[in-house]
Short mmCIF file of C-alpha atoms in Angstrom, two decimals:
data_model
loop_
_atom_site.label_atom_id
_atom_site.label_comp_id
_atom_site.label_asym_id
_atom_site.label_seq_id
_atom_site.Cartn_x
_atom_site.Cartn_y
_atom_site.Cartn_z
CA MET I 1 64.88 97.97 78.36
CA THR I 2 61.21 98.51 79.02
CA LYS I 3 59.96 100.87 81.58
CA SER I 4 57.66 101.07 85.09
CA LYS I 5 56.35 103.67 87.09
CA LEU I 6 54.26 104.24 90.04
CA SER I 7 51.48 106.68 88.93
CA VAL I 8 48.90 108.10 91.77
CA ARG I 9 46.13 109.93 90.44
CA LYS I 10 45.84 112.59 93.89
CA VAL I 11 43.00 115.32 93.94
CA LEU I 12 43.59 118.76 96.62
CA VAL I 13 40.74 120.19 97.70
CA VAL I 14 40.23 123.46 99.07
CA ASP I 15 37.93 125.14 100.85
CA SER I 16 37.43 126.33 104.81
CA ASN I 17 33.85 124.43 104.40
CA LEU I 18 34.27 120.95 106.41
CA GLU I 19 30.94 119.93 104.35
CA THR I 20 31.51 120.93 101.46
CA ARG I 21 34.93 119.69 101.29
CA GLY I 22 33.60 116.48 102.24
CA LYS I 23 31.00 116.61 99.37
CA ILE I 24 33.65 117.21 96.93
CA SER I 25 35.74 114.86 98.23
CA THR I 26 32.94 111.62 98.59
CA VAL I 27 32.00 112.32 94.84
CA LEU I 28 36.16 112.33 94.18
CA SER I 29 36.47 109.71 96.00
CA TYR I 30 33.78 107.24 94.16
CA ASP I 31 35.39 108.08 91.29
CA GLY I 32 38.64 105.93 92.75
CA TYR I 33 40.98 109.32 93.03
CA ALA I 34 43.53 109.93 96.34
CA VAL I 35 41.50 113.27 97.76
CA ILE I 36 43.91 115.39 99.48
CA GLU I 37 41.78 118.28 101.97
CA ALA I 38 42.90 121.68 102.89
CA GLU I 39 40.81 124.37 104.52
CA THR I 40 43.26 127.13 104.22
CA GLY I 41 45.34 128.12 101.26
CA GLN I 42 48.19 128.28 103.44
CA ARG I 43 47.87 124.72 103.99
CA ALA I 44 47.24 124.00 100.41
CA ILE I 45 50.12 125.89 99.42
CA LYS I 46 52.34 123.19 101.08
CA LEU I 47 50.09 120.22 100.50
CA ALA I 48 50.26 121.26 97.07
CA ALA I 49 54.49 121.13 96.94
CA GLU I 50 54.45 117.90 98.63
CA GLN I 51 52.27 115.31 97.13
CA ARG I 52 51.89 117.60 94.13
CA PRO I 53 48.32 116.43 92.90
CA GLU I 54 46.71 116.04 89.69
CA VAL I 55 44.40 118.37 89.52
CA ILE I 56 43.21 121.56 92.33
CA ILE I 57 40.12 121.94 93.36
CA LEU I 58 39.33 125.29 95.33
CA ASP I 59 37.08 127.25 96.16
CA SER I 60 36.67 131.21 95.52
CA GLN I 61 37.06 132.54 99.19
CA LEU I 62 38.94 130.79 102.28
CA SER I 63 39.31 132.03 105.81
CA ASP I 64 43.13 133.25 105.41
CA MET I 65 43.10 134.51 101.60
CA SER I 66 40.78 134.50 98.61
CA GLY I 67 40.74 132.06 96.40
CA TYR I 68 41.75 134.00 93.76
CA ASP I 69 45.10 134.96 95.47
CA LEU I 70 45.91 131.57 96.25
CA CYS I 71 45.38 130.15 92.72
CA SER I 72 48.27 132.76 91.57
CA ARG I 73 50.31 132.00 94.11
CA LEU I 74 50.29 128.66 93.52
CA ARG I 75 50.47 129.18 89.99
CA ARG I 76 54.21 130.43 90.62
CA THR I 77 54.77 127.42 92.25
CA PRO I 78 57.40 125.33 90.47
CA VAL I 79 56.33 121.75 91.03
CA VAL I 80 51.99 122.43 90.75
CA GLU I 81 52.52 125.91 88.12
CA HIS I 82 50.87 123.57 85.18
CA THR I 83 48.72 121.58 87.45
CA PRO I 84 44.53 122.13 86.32
CA ILE I 85 43.38 124.45 88.71
CA LEU I 86 39.18 124.11 88.64
CA PHE I 87 36.77 126.71 90.76
CA VAL I 88 34.10 125.49 92.81
CA SER I 89 32.09 128.04 94.26
CA ALA I 90 28.64 129.42 95.41
CA ASN I 91 29.30 133.09 94.28
CA HIS I 92 27.13 133.07 90.55
CA GLY I 93 27.61 135.42 87.95
CA ALA I 94 30.02 136.17 85.29
CA LYS I 95 32.37 138.93 86.40
CA TYR I 96 33.26 136.00 88.90
CA VAL I 97 34.49 133.43 86.21
CA ALA I 98 36.54 135.62 84.89
CA ARG I 99 38.46 136.84 88.24
CA ALA I 100 38.98 133.43 88.08
CA LEU I 101 40.29 132.39 85.13
CA ASP I 102 42.37 135.95 84.45
CA SER I 103 43.73 134.65 88.13
CA GLY I 104 45.15 131.19 86.21
CA GLY I 105 42.03 129.22 87.06
CA ASP I 106 41.44 126.96 83.85
CA ASP I 107 37.87 125.99 84.74
CA TYR I 108 34.90 127.00 86.92
CA VAL I 109 31.77 125.23 88.43
CA ARG I 110 29.29 126.84 90.72
CA ARG I 111 27.36 125.39 93.79
CA PRO I 112 25.69 123.30 94.37
CA PHE I 113 26.67 120.94 91.61
CA VAL I 114 25.93 118.04 90.52
CA PRO I 115 28.23 115.50 90.90
CA ARG I 116 28.12 114.04 87.77
CA GLU I 117 29.19 117.07 86.22
CA LEU I 118 32.17 117.38 89.03
CA SER I 119 33.24 114.10 87.44
CA ALA I 120 33.07 115.03 84.17
CA ARG I 121 35.19 118.29 84.72
CA VAL I 122 37.66 116.60 86.70
CA ARG I 123 38.41 113.87 83.42
CA ALA I 124 38.20 117.09 80.98
CA LEU I 125 41.13 118.73 83.08
CA LEU I 126 43.04 115.35 83.30
CA ARG I 127 42.32 114.54 79.81
CA ARG I 128 43.63 117.97 78.83
CA SER I 129 46.32 118.45 80.72
CA GLY I 130 47.83 114.84 80.37
CA ASP I 131 50.06 115.73 77.76
CA LYS I 132 51.48 119.23 78.53
CA GLN I 133 52.23 117.63 81.76
CA LEU I 134 54.17 114.73 80.20
CA ASN I 135 55.53 117.24 77.74
CA ASN I 136 57.28 119.89 80.56
CA THR I 137 58.57 117.20 83.04
CA PRO I 138 61.80 116.08 82.78
CA SER I 139 61.92 112.33 82.80
CA ILE I 140 65.26 110.97 84.75
CA LEU I 141 65.80 106.70 84.45
CA LEU I 142 68.20 105.30 87.64
CA GLU I 143 70.11 102.15 86.90
CA PRO I 144 72.19 101.40 90.13
CA ASP I 145 74.45 98.55 88.26
CA GLY I 146 76.81 101.43 87.04
CA HIS I 147 75.40 104.16 89.24
CA ARG I 148 74.21 105.66 85.40
CA VAL I 149 71.23 107.90 85.06
CA THR I 150 69.57 108.57 81.52
CA VAL I 151 67.60 111.84 81.41
CA ASP I 152 65.12 112.94 78.84
CA GLU I 153 66.92 109.91 77.07
CA ARG I 154 70.40 111.96 77.59
CA MET I 155 72.99 109.69 79.80
CA VAL I 156 74.89 111.21 82.38
CA GLU I 157 77.19 108.79 84.50
CA LEU I 158 77.67 110.03 88.60
CA THR I 159 79.71 108.91 91.10
CA PRO I 160 78.49 107.08 93.22
CA THR I 161 77.93 109.64 96.08
CA GLU I 162 75.92 111.86 93.15
CA PHE I 163 74.25 108.76 92.58
CA GLN I 164 73.30 108.31 96.25
CA LEU I 165 72.29 111.78 96.59
CA LEU I 166 69.60 112.00 93.53
CA GLU I 167 68.31 108.05 94.00
CA HIS I 168 67.79 109.92 97.56
CA LEU I 169 66.10 112.86 96.41
CA CYS I 170 63.62 110.69 94.59
CA SER I 171 63.10 107.83 96.76
CA HIS I 172 60.97 110.57 99.33
CA PRO I 173 59.74 113.50 96.10
CA ALA I 174 57.51 115.12 98.92
CA VAL I 175 59.50 115.66 100.92
CA ARG I 176 61.65 119.11 101.58
CA HIS I 177 65.41 117.99 102.17
CA THR I 178 67.45 120.06 104.10
CA ALA I 179 71.55 120.04 104.15
CA SER I 180 71.17 119.06 107.97
CA SER I 181 68.76 116.71 107.45
CA LEU I 182 70.42 114.75 104.20
CA LEU I 183 73.61 114.99 106.27
CA GLN I 184 71.52 113.00 109.30
CA ASP I 185 69.15 110.47 106.90
CA LEU I 186 71.79 109.72 103.71
CA TRP I 187 75.15 110.13 105.74
CA GLN I 188 74.63 109.15 108.69
CA TYR I 189 76.40 112.37 110.43
CA PRO I 190 74.50 113.03 114.14
CA ALA I 191 72.37 115.92 114.16
CA GLY I 192 74.23 118.81 114.41
CA THR I 193 77.79 118.06 113.56
CA GLY I 194 79.28 117.19 109.84
CA ASP I 195 79.40 120.85 106.70
CA THR I 196 76.60 121.14 105.47
CA ALA I 197 78.64 123.02 102.25
CA LEU I 198 79.04 119.62 101.24
CA VAL I 199 75.99 119.10 100.86
CA ARG I 200 75.56 122.29 98.89
CA ASN I 201 78.59 121.23 96.21
CA HIS I 202 77.55 117.90 95.53
CA ILE I 203 73.69 119.34 94.80
CA ARG I 204 75.98 121.84 92.69
CA ASN I 205 77.75 119.40 90.95
CA LEU I 206 74.45 117.38 90.38
CA ARG I 207 73.02 120.22 88.88
CA ARG I 208 76.18 120.52 86.48
CA LYS I 209 75.54 117.33 84.68
CA ILE I 210 71.55 116.79 84.96
CA GLU I 211 70.29 120.25 84.72
CA THR I 212 70.05 121.42 81.06
CA ASP I 213 70.47 125.18 82.73
CA PRO I 214 72.75 124.37 85.79
CA ASP I 215 72.20 128.43 86.95
CA ARG I 216 68.42 128.07 86.56
CA PRO I 217 67.92 124.31 87.52
CA SER I 218 64.73 122.78 86.58
CA ILE I 219 65.06 119.37 88.08
CA ILE I 220 66.50 120.15 91.61
CA LEU I 221 64.28 122.45 92.97
CA SER I 222 65.95 124.74 95.46
CA PHE I 223 62.21 126.16 98.15
CA HIS I 224 64.50 129.90 99.79
CA GLY I 225 66.93 127.60 102.53
CA ARG I 226 63.99 125.21 103.17
CA GLY I 227 65.71 122.45 101.44
CA TYR I 228 65.17 120.48 98.33
CA MET I 229 62.91 118.45 95.67
CA VAL I 230 62.79 117.20 93.36
CA ASN I 231 61.13 117.93 90.16
CA ALA I 232 60.63 114.84 87.37
CA LEU I 233 58.77 111.46 86.64
CA VAL I 234 61.27 108.73 87.91
CA LEU I 235 61.48 105.79 86.58
CA TYR I 236 63.76 102.17 86.89
CA PRO I 237 65.04 99.49 84.98
CA GLU I 238 61.95 96.73 85.43
CA ARG I 239 63.23 93.97 87.86
CA GLN I 240 62.50 90.35 86.25
CA VAL I 241 60.81 88.07 88.51
#
């Protein structure tokens, strides 16, 4: 059986200066990337977790925090901890480059930049990170017939409810699903009704079946009471047409 997947090459550009963001976005859009823009570090953290870009480009100084602090925080964010980070900064000098790399950055480009150089740096980061990201990201094959799931070549049998929950999480990868929203969106409970403990129990049972270490989950991630999100490459059986 063959497998199909949809891959979108996204780049997150973080810079408090609208003109600079526009220049970078223009270069990347011309090269065919889907560009997401953030003007603050806080906004970047939110978008990185929701959109899961393949490359993050940031300035060393933002309006609400330094780019170095943002880089360190992104390296502690599970869904983008291995995402390549490229600094594009007006700061010249070896000490700035060293600080950027020490904070978790992968490369550094000085402004003003030549568009061709920026494009080449992004392509190089994607090439270097490709194998590592594929090796570190679990894969999930969802088979609606039989409610079966294959996690990294390991077959898993789920109950209909567990499969429905996992499929819903995988179908909305950029959303943090709270227990309350799952009760409403997935099982049609009226707002403010239903027992959130029911969702937590289903999540716990699901983790026992699909996680290598259920006590330290790497597939179904929790965000400190703000909801659940799937961190995996999701595949489906190829449909015949």
